[in-house]
PDB file of C-alpha atoms in Angstrom:
ATOM      1  CA  MET A   1       2.127  14.209  10.298  1.00 79.00           C
ATOM      2  CA  LYS A   2       4.699  11.559  11.121  1.00 93.00           C
ATOM      3  CA  TYR A   3       8.145  12.409  12.455  1.00 97.00           C
ATOM      4  CA  ILE A   4      11.657  11.083  12.143  1.00 97.00           C
ATOM      5  CA  LEU A   5      12.745  10.313  15.695  1.00 96.00           C
ATOM      6  CA  VAL A   6      16.350  10.778  16.794  1.00 95.00           C
ATOM      7  CA  PRO A   7      17.052   9.454  20.302  1.00 91.00           C
ATOM      8  CA  THR A   8      20.388  10.933  21.349  1.00 91.00           C
ATOM      9  CA  ASP A   9      22.880  10.823  24.194  1.00 89.00           C
ATOM     10  CA  PHE A  10      24.985  13.540  22.492  1.00 91.00           C
ATOM     11  CA  SER A  11      27.910  11.154  21.925  1.00 89.00           C
ATOM     12  CA  GLU A  12      29.934  11.314  18.713  1.00 90.00           C
ATOM     13  CA  SER A  13      27.992   8.483  17.106  1.00 88.00           C
ATOM     14  CA  ALA A  14      24.682  10.050  18.188  1.00 90.00           C
ATOM     15  CA  ASN A  15      25.764  13.365  16.691  1.00 94.00           C
ATOM     16  CA  ASN A  16      26.628  11.573  13.440  1.00 93.00           C
ATOM     17  CA  ALA A  17      23.114  10.106  13.479  1.00 93.00           C
ATOM     18  CA  SER A  18      21.603  13.533  14.125  1.00 96.00           C
ATOM     19  CA  GLU A  19      23.429  15.034  11.150  1.00 96.00           C
ATOM     20  CA  PHE A  20      22.272  12.176   8.920  1.00 95.00           C
ATOM     21  CA  ALA A  21      18.726  12.505  10.244  1.00 96.00           C
ATOM     22  CA  ILE A  22      18.565  16.183   9.320  1.00 97.00           C
ATOM     23  CA  GLN A  23      19.730  15.399   5.795  1.00 95.00           C
ATOM     24  CA  ILE A  24      17.309  12.543   5.236  1.00 95.00           C
ATOM     25  CA  ALA A  25      14.424  14.461   6.851  1.00 96.00           C
ATOM     26  CA  LYS A  26      14.990  17.277   4.385  1.00 95.00           C
ATOM     27  CA  SER A  27      15.032  14.849   1.470  1.00 94.00           C
ATOM     28  CA  LEU A  28      11.914  12.992   2.621  1.00 94.00           C
ATOM     29  CA  GLN A  29      10.196  16.192   3.781  1.00 95.00           C
ATOM     30  CA  TYR A  30       9.412  14.892   7.245  1.00 96.00           C
ATOM     31  CA  PRO A  31       9.687  16.868  10.486  1.00 98.00           C
ATOM     32  CA  ILE A  32      12.249  15.677  12.992  1.00 98.00           C
ATOM     33  CA  ARG A  33      12.099  15.178  16.760  1.00 97.00           C
ATOM     34  CA  PHE A  34      15.240  14.934  18.897  1.00 97.00           C
ATOM     35  CA  LEU A  35      14.742  12.905  22.070  1.00 93.00           C
ATOM     36  CA  HIS A  36      16.865  12.601  25.200  1.00 91.00           C
ATOM     37  CA  SER A  37      16.183  10.791  28.468  1.00 87.00           C
ATOM     38  CA  VAL A  38      17.628  11.916  31.801  1.00 87.00           C
ATOM     39  CA  GLN A  39      17.798   9.615  34.778  1.00 85.00           C
ATOM     40  CA  THR A  40      16.738  11.439  37.956  1.00 85.00           C
ATOM     41  CA  PRO A  41      16.821  10.381  41.634  1.00 80.00           C
ATOM     42  CA  VAL A  42      13.186  11.422  42.124  1.00 81.00           C
ATOM     43  CA  GLU A  43      10.104  11.944  39.961  1.00 81.00           C
ATOM     44  CA  TRP A  44      11.369  15.199  38.490  1.00 79.00           C
ATOM     45  CA  SER A  45       8.216  16.338  36.722  1.00 79.00           C
ATOM     46  CA  LYS A  46       6.414  16.590  40.059  1.00 79.00           C
ATOM     47  CA  LEU A  47       9.026  18.776  41.757  1.00 80.00           C
ATOM     48  CA  ASN A  48       8.511  22.494  42.231  1.00 81.00           C
ATOM     49  CA  ILE A  49      11.321  24.969  41.555  1.00 81.00           C
ATOM     50  CA  GLN A  50      12.392  25.100  45.199  1.00 81.00           C
ATOM     51  CA  ASP A  51      12.662  21.325  45.495  1.00 76.00           C
ATOM     52  CA  GLU A  52      14.649  21.123  42.251  1.00 79.00           C
ATOM     53  CA  LYS A  53      17.384  23.132  43.966  1.00 81.00           C
ATOM     54  CA  LYS A  54      17.948  20.202  46.332  1.00 79.00           C
ATOM     55  CA  TYR A  55      19.410  18.250  43.388  1.00 84.00           C
ATOM     56  CA  PRO A  56      21.922  20.659  41.783  1.00 84.00           C
ATOM     57  CA  GLU A  57      23.817  18.004  39.801  1.00 87.00           C
ATOM     58  CA  THR A  58      20.625  16.614  38.305  1.00 87.00           C
ATOM     59  CA  LYS A  59      19.364  20.098  37.500  1.00 86.00           C
ATOM     60  CA  GLU A  60      22.660  20.894  35.780  1.00 89.00           C
ATOM     61  CA  ARG A  61      22.420  17.735  33.651  1.00 90.00           C
ATOM     62  CA  ILE A  62      18.854  18.577  32.685  1.00 90.00           C
ATOM     63  CA  ASN A  63      19.740  22.142  31.715  1.00 91.00           C
ATOM     64  CA  SER A  64      22.731  20.925  29.722  1.00 94.00           C
ATOM     65  CA  ALA A  65      20.542  18.394  27.880  1.00 94.00           C
ATOM     66  CA  LYS A  66      17.953  21.057  27.094  1.00 94.00           C
ATOM     67  CA  ASP A  67      20.653  23.336  25.676  1.00 96.00           C
ATOM     68  CA  GLN A  68      22.049  20.567  23.457  1.00 97.00           C
ATOM     69  CA  LEU A  69      18.595  19.583  22.216  1.00 97.00           C
ATOM     70  CA  LYS A  70      17.891  23.199  21.309  1.00 97.00           C
ATOM     71  CA  ILE A  71      21.182  23.351  19.372  1.00 97.00           C
ATOM     72  CA  TRP A  72      20.186  20.357  17.266  1.00 98.00           C
ATOM     73  CA  GLU A  73      16.689  21.696  16.773  1.00 97.00           C
ATOM     74  CA  GLN A  74      18.181  24.955  15.491  1.00 98.00           C
ATOM     75  CA  LYS A  75      20.581  23.087  13.176  1.00 97.00           C
ATOM     76  CA  ALA A  76      17.626  21.310  11.591  1.00 98.00           C
ATOM     77  CA  THR A  77      15.634  24.519  11.288  1.00 98.00           C
ATOM     78  CA  ASP A  78      18.585  26.232   9.612  1.00 98.00           C
ATOM     79  CA  LYS A  79      18.538  23.469   6.973  1.00 96.00           C
ATOM     80  CA  GLY A  80      14.841  24.041   6.292  1.00 97.00           C
ATOM     81  CA  VAL A  81      13.605  21.068   8.350  1.00 97.00           C
ATOM     82  CA  ASP A  82      10.719  21.432  10.794  1.00 97.00           C
ATOM     83  CA  ALA A  83      12.111  20.328  14.149  1.00 98.00           C
ATOM     84  CA  GLU A  84      11.298  19.985  17.818  1.00 97.00           C
ATOM     85  CA  HIS A  85      12.735  18.239  20.835  1.00 96.00           C
ATOM     86  CA  SER A  86      11.548  16.235  23.826  1.00 92.00           C
ATOM     87  CA  LEU A  87      13.245  15.659  27.167  1.00 91.00           C
ATOM     88  CA  ILE A  88      11.926  12.706  29.119  1.00 88.00           C
ATOM     89  CA  TYR A  89      12.842  11.316  32.523  1.00 86.00           C
ATOM     90  CA  ASN A  90      13.722   7.843  33.756  1.00 79.00           C
ATOM     91  CA  THR A  91      12.629   6.128  30.555  1.00 70.00           C
ATOM     92  CA  GLY A  92      14.126   2.677  30.111  1.00 65.00           C
ATOM     93  CA  MET A  93      14.567   1.054  26.732  1.00 61.00           C
ATOM     94  CA  ASP A  94      11.484  -1.136  27.176  1.00 63.00           C
ATOM     95  CA  GLU A  95       9.459   2.039  27.574  1.00 73.00           C
ATOM     96  CA  LEU A  96      11.176   3.673  24.609  1.00 78.00           C
ATOM     97  CA  VAL A  97      10.206   0.745  22.382  1.00 79.00           C
ATOM     98  CA  ASN A  98       6.586   1.417  23.344  1.00 80.00           C
ATOM     99  CA  TYR A  99       7.131   5.155  22.833  1.00 84.00           C
ATOM    100  CA  VAL A 100       8.122   4.601  19.186  1.00 89.00           C
ATOM    101  CA  LYS A 101       4.678   4.099  17.730  1.00 89.00           C
ATOM    102  CA  PRO A 102       4.279   3.595  13.952  1.00 91.00           C
ATOM    103  CA  GLU A 103       1.391   6.050  13.825  1.00 93.00           C
ATOM    104  CA  ASN A 104       3.744   8.785  15.043  1.00 94.00           C
ATOM    105  CA  TYR A 105       7.099   7.978  13.450  1.00 95.00           C
ATOM    106  CA  GLU A 106       8.287   7.089   9.965  1.00 94.00           C
ATOM    107  CA  LEU A 107      11.874   6.322  10.951  1.00 95.00           C
ATOM    108  CA  VAL A 108      14.065   6.079  14.017  1.00 94.00           C
ATOM    109  CA  ILE A 109      17.675   7.134  13.475  1.00 94.00           C
ATOM    110  CA  MET A 110      20.215   6.252  16.157  1.00 90.00           C
ATOM    111  CA  GLY A 111      23.953   6.309  16.592  1.00 88.00           C
ATOM    112  CA  THR A 112      25.779   3.090  17.417  1.00 83.00           C
ATOM    113  CA  HIS A 113      29.133   2.588  19.054  1.00 69.00           C
ATOM    114  CA  GLY A 114      29.797  -0.598  17.135  1.00 53.00           C
ATOM    115  CA  ALA A 115      32.533  -3.085  17.907  1.00 47.00           C
ATOM    116  CA  LYS A 116      34.797  -5.534  16.170  1.00 40.00           C
ATOM    117  CA  GLY A 117      35.005  -9.278  16.452  1.00 32.00           C
ATOM    118  CA  PHE A 118      33.090 -10.808  19.329  1.00 28.00           C
ATOM    119  CA  GLU A 119      32.688  -7.639  21.372  1.00 32.00           C
ATOM    120  CA  LYS A 120      29.179  -6.646  22.372  1.00 37.00           C
ATOM    121  CA  ILE A 121      27.405  -4.535  19.811  1.00 33.00           C
ATOM    122  CA  MET A 122      26.707  -0.848  20.380  1.00 38.00           C
ATOM    123  CA  GLY A 123      25.046  -1.027  23.766  1.00 48.00           C
ATOM    124  CA  SER A 124      21.541  -2.172  24.523  1.00 56.00           C
ATOM    125  CA  ASN A 125      19.587   0.815  23.228  1.00 67.00           C
ATOM    126  CA  THR A 126      19.921   0.503  19.460  1.00 72.00           C
ATOM    127  CA  GLN A 127      20.090  -3.280  19.745  1.00 73.00           C
ATOM    128  CA  LYS A 128      16.731  -3.542  21.506  1.00 75.00           C
ATOM    129  CA  LEU A 129      15.073  -1.173  19.069  1.00 79.00           C
ATOM    130  CA  ILE A 130      16.356  -3.254  16.145  1.00 79.00           C
ATOM    131  CA  ARG A 131      14.847  -6.338  17.744  1.00 77.00           C
ATOM    132  CA  HIS A 132      11.482  -4.921  18.804  1.00 79.00           C
ATOM    133  CA  SER A 133      10.637  -1.648  17.037  1.00 84.00           C
ATOM    134  CA  LYS A 134       7.590  -1.538  14.791  1.00 86.00           C
ATOM    135  CA  VAL A 135       9.229   1.413  13.006  1.00 92.00           C
ATOM    136  CA  PRO A 136      12.273   1.080  10.703  1.00 93.00           C
ATOM    137  CA  VAL A 137      15.496   1.797  12.597  1.00 92.00           C
ATOM    138  CA  VAL A 138      18.545   3.349  10.934  1.00 93.00           C
ATOM    139  CA  ALA A 139      21.838   2.625  12.714  1.00 91.00           C
ATOM    140  CA  ILE A 140      24.652   5.120  12.062  1.00 90.00           C
ATOM    141  CA  LYS A 141      28.176   4.495  13.306  1.00 86.00           C
ATOM    142  CA  HIS A 142      30.310   7.060  11.488  1.00 87.00           C
ATOM    143  CA  LYS A 143      29.796  10.454   9.927  1.00 90.00           C
ATOM    144  CA  PHE A 144      28.106   9.953   6.558  1.00 90.00           C
ATOM    145  CA  ASN A 145      27.721  12.418   3.721  1.00 86.00           C
ATOM    146  CA  PHE A 146      24.128  12.051   2.593  1.00 87.00           C
ATOM    147  CA  ASN A 147      25.056  13.386  -0.860  1.00 86.00           C
ATOM    148  CA  GLN A 148      27.148  10.250  -1.371  1.00 87.00           C
ATOM    149  CA  LEU A 149      24.123   7.989  -0.975  1.00 93.00           C
ATOM    150  CA  LYS A 150      23.855   6.468  -4.459  1.00 93.00           C
ATOM    151  CA  ASN A 151      23.250   2.720  -4.026  1.00 95.00           C
ATOM    152  CA  ILE A 152      20.935   0.930  -1.609  1.00 96.00           C
ATOM    153  CA  LEU A 153      20.807  -2.830  -1.095  1.00 96.00           C
ATOM    154  CA  ILE A 154      17.768  -4.542   0.465  1.00 95.00           C
ATOM    155  CA  ALA A 155      18.015  -8.136   1.680  1.00 93.00           C
ATOM    156  CA  SER A 156      14.880 -10.248   1.708  1.00 92.00           C
ATOM    157  CA  ASP A 157      13.816 -13.890   1.911  1.00 91.00           C
ATOM    158  CA  LEU A 158      11.076 -13.171  -0.693  1.00 93.00           C
ATOM    159  CA  LYS A 159       8.442 -14.708   1.565  1.00 91.00           C
ATOM    160  CA  GLU A 160       4.843 -13.595   1.813  1.00 92.00           C
ATOM    161  CA  GLU A 161       5.330 -12.726   5.501  1.00 90.00           C
ATOM    162  CA  SER A 162       7.972 -10.161   4.532  1.00 91.00           C
ATOM    163  CA  GLN A 163       5.910  -8.333   1.906  1.00 93.00           C
ATOM    164  CA  LYS A 164       4.378  -5.735   4.228  1.00 93.00           C
ATOM    165  CA  ALA A 165       7.706  -4.754   5.796  1.00 92.00           C
ATOM    166  CA  PHE A 166       9.431  -4.709   2.406  1.00 94.00           C
ATOM    167  CA  LYS A 167       6.782  -2.473   0.882  1.00 94.00           C
ATOM    168  CA  LYS A 168       7.028  -0.135   3.869  1.00 93.00           C
ATOM    169  CA  VAL A 169      10.787   0.304   3.765  1.00 93.00           C
ATOM    170  CA  TYR A 170      10.950   0.446  -0.023  1.00 94.00           C
ATOM    171  CA  GLY A 171       8.315   3.169  -0.027  1.00 92.00           C
ATOM    172  CA  ILE A 172      10.658   5.265   2.117  1.00 93.00           C
ATOM    173  CA  LEU A 173      13.886   4.497   0.279  1.00 92.00           C
ATOM    174  CA  GLU A 174      12.532   5.056  -3.226  1.00 91.00           C
ATOM    175  CA  LYS A 175      11.867   8.703  -2.330  1.00 91.00           C
ATOM    176  CA  LEU A 176      15.616   9.226  -2.023  1.00 91.00           C
ATOM    177  CA  ASN A 177      16.010   8.875  -5.813  1.00 87.00           C
ATOM    178  CA  THR A 178      18.872   6.396  -5.548  1.00 91.00           C
ATOM    179  CA  LYS A 179      19.594   3.046  -7.142  1.00 93.00           C
ATOM    180  CA  VAL A 180      17.918   0.241  -5.162  1.00 94.00           C
ATOM    181  CA  GLU A 181      18.753  -3.451  -5.559  1.00 95.00           C
ATOM    182  CA  LEU A 182      17.262  -6.559  -3.964  1.00 95.00           C
ATOM    183  CA  VAL A 183      19.462  -9.409  -2.759  1.00 95.00           C
ATOM    184  CA  TYR A 184      18.452 -12.979  -1.958  1.00 95.00           C
ATOM    185  CA  ILE A 185      20.818 -15.379  -0.191  1.00 94.00           C
ATOM    186  CA  ASN A 186      20.467 -18.985  -1.311  1.00 95.00           C
ATOM    187  CA  THR A 187      21.646 -21.336   1.437  1.00 93.00           C
ATOM    188  CA  PRO A 188      22.238 -25.116   1.454  1.00 93.00           C
ATOM    189  CA  TYR A 189      19.608 -25.895   4.089  1.00 87.00           C
ATOM    190  CA  ASN A 190      16.926 -24.128   2.033  1.00 87.00           C
ATOM    191  CA  PHE A 191      18.421 -24.353  -1.433  1.00 93.00           C
ATOM    192  CA  ARG A 192      16.393 -23.298  -4.452  1.00 94.00           C
ATOM    193  CA  GLU A 193      17.200 -23.512  -8.138  1.00 95.00           C
ATOM    194  CA  THR A 194      17.485 -20.377 -10.269  1.00 93.00           C
ATOM    195  CA  ASP A 195      14.049 -20.732 -11.865  1.00 95.00           C
ATOM    196  CA  GLN A 196      12.433 -21.139  -8.462  1.00 96.00           C
ATOM    197  CA  ILE A 197      14.100 -17.986  -7.166  1.00 95.00           C
ATOM    198  CA  ASP A 198      13.095 -16.031 -10.265  1.00 94.00           C
ATOM    199  CA  ASP A 199       9.472 -17.133  -9.789  1.00 95.00           C
ATOM    200  CA  MET A 200       9.575 -16.234  -6.081  1.00 95.00           C
ATOM    201  CA  ALA A 201      10.975 -12.785  -6.865  1.00 94.00           C
ATOM    202  CA  ALA A 202       8.435 -12.124  -9.595  1.00 94.00           C
ATOM    203  CA  GLU A 203       5.530 -13.063  -7.320  1.00 95.00           C
ATOM    204  CA  PHE A 204       6.999 -11.097  -4.395  1.00 95.00           C
ATOM    205  CA  LEU A 205       7.437  -7.904  -6.420  1.00 94.00           C
ATOM    206  CA  THR A 206       4.042  -8.248  -8.067  1.00 94.00           C
ATOM    207  CA  LYS A 207       2.290  -8.531  -4.706  1.00 94.00           C
ATOM    208  CA  THR A 208       4.227  -5.577  -3.292  1.00 93.00           C
ATOM    209  CA  GLU A 209       3.391  -3.578  -6.453  1.00 92.00           C
ATOM    210  CA  ILE A 210       7.048  -2.809  -7.147  1.00 90.00           C
ATOM    211  CA  LYS A 211       8.355  -2.943 -10.687  1.00 81.00           C
ATOM    212  CA  GLU A 212      11.781  -3.009 -12.291  1.00 81.00           C
ATOM    213  CA  LEU A 213      13.758  -3.817  -9.160  1.00 90.00           C
ATOM    214  CA  LYS A 214      16.939  -5.730  -9.941  1.00 90.00           C
ATOM    215  CA  LEU A 215      17.445  -9.003  -8.064  1.00 94.00           C
ATOM    216  CA  ARG A 216      20.863 -10.274  -7.028  1.00 94.00           C
ATOM    217  CA  CYS A 217      21.079 -13.889  -5.897  1.00 95.00           C
ATOM    218  CA  LEU A 218      24.132 -15.189  -4.061  1.00 95.00           C
ATOM    219  CA  ASN A 219      24.839 -18.757  -2.955  1.00 96.00           C
ATOM    220  CA  ALA A 220      26.384 -18.991   0.502  1.00 95.00           C
ATOM    221  CA  ASN A 221      26.717 -21.384   3.430  1.00 93.00           C
ATOM    222  CA  ASN A 222      24.572 -19.111   5.594  1.00 89.00           C
ATOM    223  CA  GLU A 223      22.800 -15.749   5.495  1.00 88.00           C
ATOM    224  CA  ALA A 224      25.481 -13.820   7.380  1.00 89.00           C
ATOM    225  CA  ARG A 225      28.218 -14.988   5.023  1.00 92.00           C
ATOM    226  CA  GLY A 226      26.009 -14.265   2.008  1.00 93.00           C
ATOM    227  CA  ILE A 227      25.254 -10.718   3.152  1.00 93.00           C
ATOM    228  CA  GLY A 228      28.956 -10.133   3.723  1.00 93.00           C
ATOM    229  CA  MET A 229      29.650 -11.337   0.181  1.00 95.00           C
ATOM    230  CA  ALA A 230      26.951  -9.018  -1.169  1.00 95.00           C
ATOM    231  CA  LEU A 231      28.334  -6.000   0.669  1.00 95.00           C
ATOM    232  CA  ASN A 232      31.891  -6.701  -0.455  1.00 95.00           C
ATOM    233  CA  LYS A 233      30.850  -7.326  -4.048  1.00 94.00           C
ATOM    234  CA  LEU A 234      28.188  -4.668  -4.609  1.00 94.00           C
ATOM    235  CA  HIS A 235      29.534  -1.906  -2.332  1.00 94.00           C
ATOM    236  CA  PRO A 236      26.188  -0.313  -1.398  1.00 96.00           C
ATOM    237  CA  ASP A 237      26.133   2.982   0.475  1.00 95.00           C
ATOM    238  CA  LEU A 238      23.253   1.796   2.670  1.00 96.00           C
ATOM    239  CA  PHE A 239      22.106  -1.708   3.588  1.00 95.00           C
ATOM    240  CA  THR A 240      18.571  -2.718   4.582  1.00 94.00           C
ATOM    241  CA  SER A 241      17.420  -5.938   6.214  1.00 90.00           C
ATOM    242  CA  ILE A 242      13.983  -7.253   7.117  1.00 87.00           C
ATOM    243  CA  THR A 243      14.431  -9.031  10.419  1.00 83.00           C
ATOM    244  CA  HIS A 244      12.529 -11.577  12.447  1.00 76.00           C
ATOM    245  CA  GLN A 245      13.357 -13.682  15.473  1.00 63.00           C
ATOM    246  CA  ARG A 246      14.667 -16.884  13.928  1.00 56.00           C
ATOM    247  CA  THR A 247      12.630 -20.041  14.300  1.00 50.00           C
ATOM    248  CA  GLY A 248      13.912 -23.397  13.087  1.00 45.00           C
ATOM    249  CA  PHE A 249      15.423 -23.133   9.633  1.00 43.00           C
ATOM    250  CA  ASP A 250      13.499 -20.029   8.662  1.00 48.00           C
ATOM    251  CA  THR A 251      15.737 -18.056   6.301  1.00 47.00           C
ATOM    252  CA  ILE A 252      14.529 -14.654   7.420  1.00 51.00           C
ATOM    253  CA  PHE A 253      17.451 -12.523   8.550  1.00 66.00           C
ATOM    254  CA  SER A 254      17.654 -12.584  12.329  1.00 74.00           C
ATOM    255  CA  PRO A 255      18.366  -9.405  14.310  1.00 74.00           C
ATOM    256  CA  SER A 256      21.730 -10.898  15.298  1.00 78.00           C
ATOM    257  CA  ILE A 257      22.801 -10.927  11.651  1.00 82.00           C
ATOM    258  CA  THR A 258      21.836  -7.275  11.297  1.00 84.00           C
ATOM    259  CA  GLU A 259      23.828  -6.491  14.432  1.00 82.00           C
ATOM    260  CA  GLU A 260      26.823  -8.363  13.027  1.00 84.00           C
ATOM    261  CA  ILE A 261      26.672  -6.256   9.864  1.00 87.00           C
ATOM    262  CA  ILE A 262      26.563  -3.069  11.939  1.00 85.00           C
ATOM    263  CA  ASN A 263      29.488  -4.384  13.971  1.00 82.00           C
ATOM    264  CA  ASN A 264      31.753  -5.113  11.062  1.00 86.00           C
ATOM    265  CA  TYR A 265      30.854  -2.640   8.304  1.00 88.00           C
ATOM    266  CA  GLU A 266      30.983   1.128   8.169  1.00 88.00           C
ATOM    267  CA  LEU A 267      27.838   1.864   6.164  1.00 92.00           C
ATOM    268  CA  PRO A 268      24.449   2.941   7.593  1.00 93.00           C
ATOM    269  CA  VAL A 269      22.076   0.019   8.171  1.00 93.00           C
ATOM    270  CA  VAL A 270      18.277   0.142   8.063  1.00 92.00           C
ATOM    271  CA  SER A 271      16.443  -2.583   9.951  1.00 90.00           C
ATOM    272  CA  ILE A 272      12.721  -3.225   9.785  1.00 88.00           C
ATOM    273  CA  ASN A 273      10.948  -5.902  11.782  1.00 86.00           C
ATOM    274  CA  ARG A 274       8.782  -8.229   9.720  1.00 83.00           C
ATOM    275  CA  GLU A 275       6.170  -8.042  12.466  1.00 80.00           C
ATOM    276  CA  ILE A 276       5.204  -4.412  11.760  1.00 75.00           C
TER     277      ILE A 276
END
């Protein structure tokens, strides 16, 4: 059985993500695992009880984290969601990326701190997972009422390389029984005529075995501007992008574009790496 993973630092944005995770776990009927990492001055797991007393501040932080994890586990259980928690020590983000294995997790749901303008996005944790995770990552900035989730927008370049990731994320989102639309951004440096885009979309959806998905095509100077236009025009409740590290003039949406959307919009954002 796969889990929904919720790494948390118990901040406001992380708590918003935890609430959202419980709601979506109930809808998708997946168990949930809350995860917290504590930095310790020594290898804590090897200490005996007497030696732990030499580090009272660390022990207090660990006990506090355990208590908060248990609270969230109980909240999920009260909502009818199977839940558990894990406390790990001295785990850096590079290790956490390796910890999030696709055979164990269906989704990762994390809070972001977000920022406006040119400020750095949300800290390194969510950012690195968006760039490297083999599991779809949901970034939550503000409290979100899951019952208001009615419209989902998925951005894609309609390329063969994106089919596997698209099919994966669509398979999750379609279970939410909401309206799902597909958007394609047509840019000057890789411009295609309407008939070409229609043919691309038809082939893409046929190969991913998805039927009756509405395609929106927007012309824009670049992908970031086009996605902004789509969000402002279509007003989705949740946005999904299939990302890939940009090479040359490849029109796949780069992680930096996803991060910019998270920075400047309030809605939850799902990111899935094309290299799943």
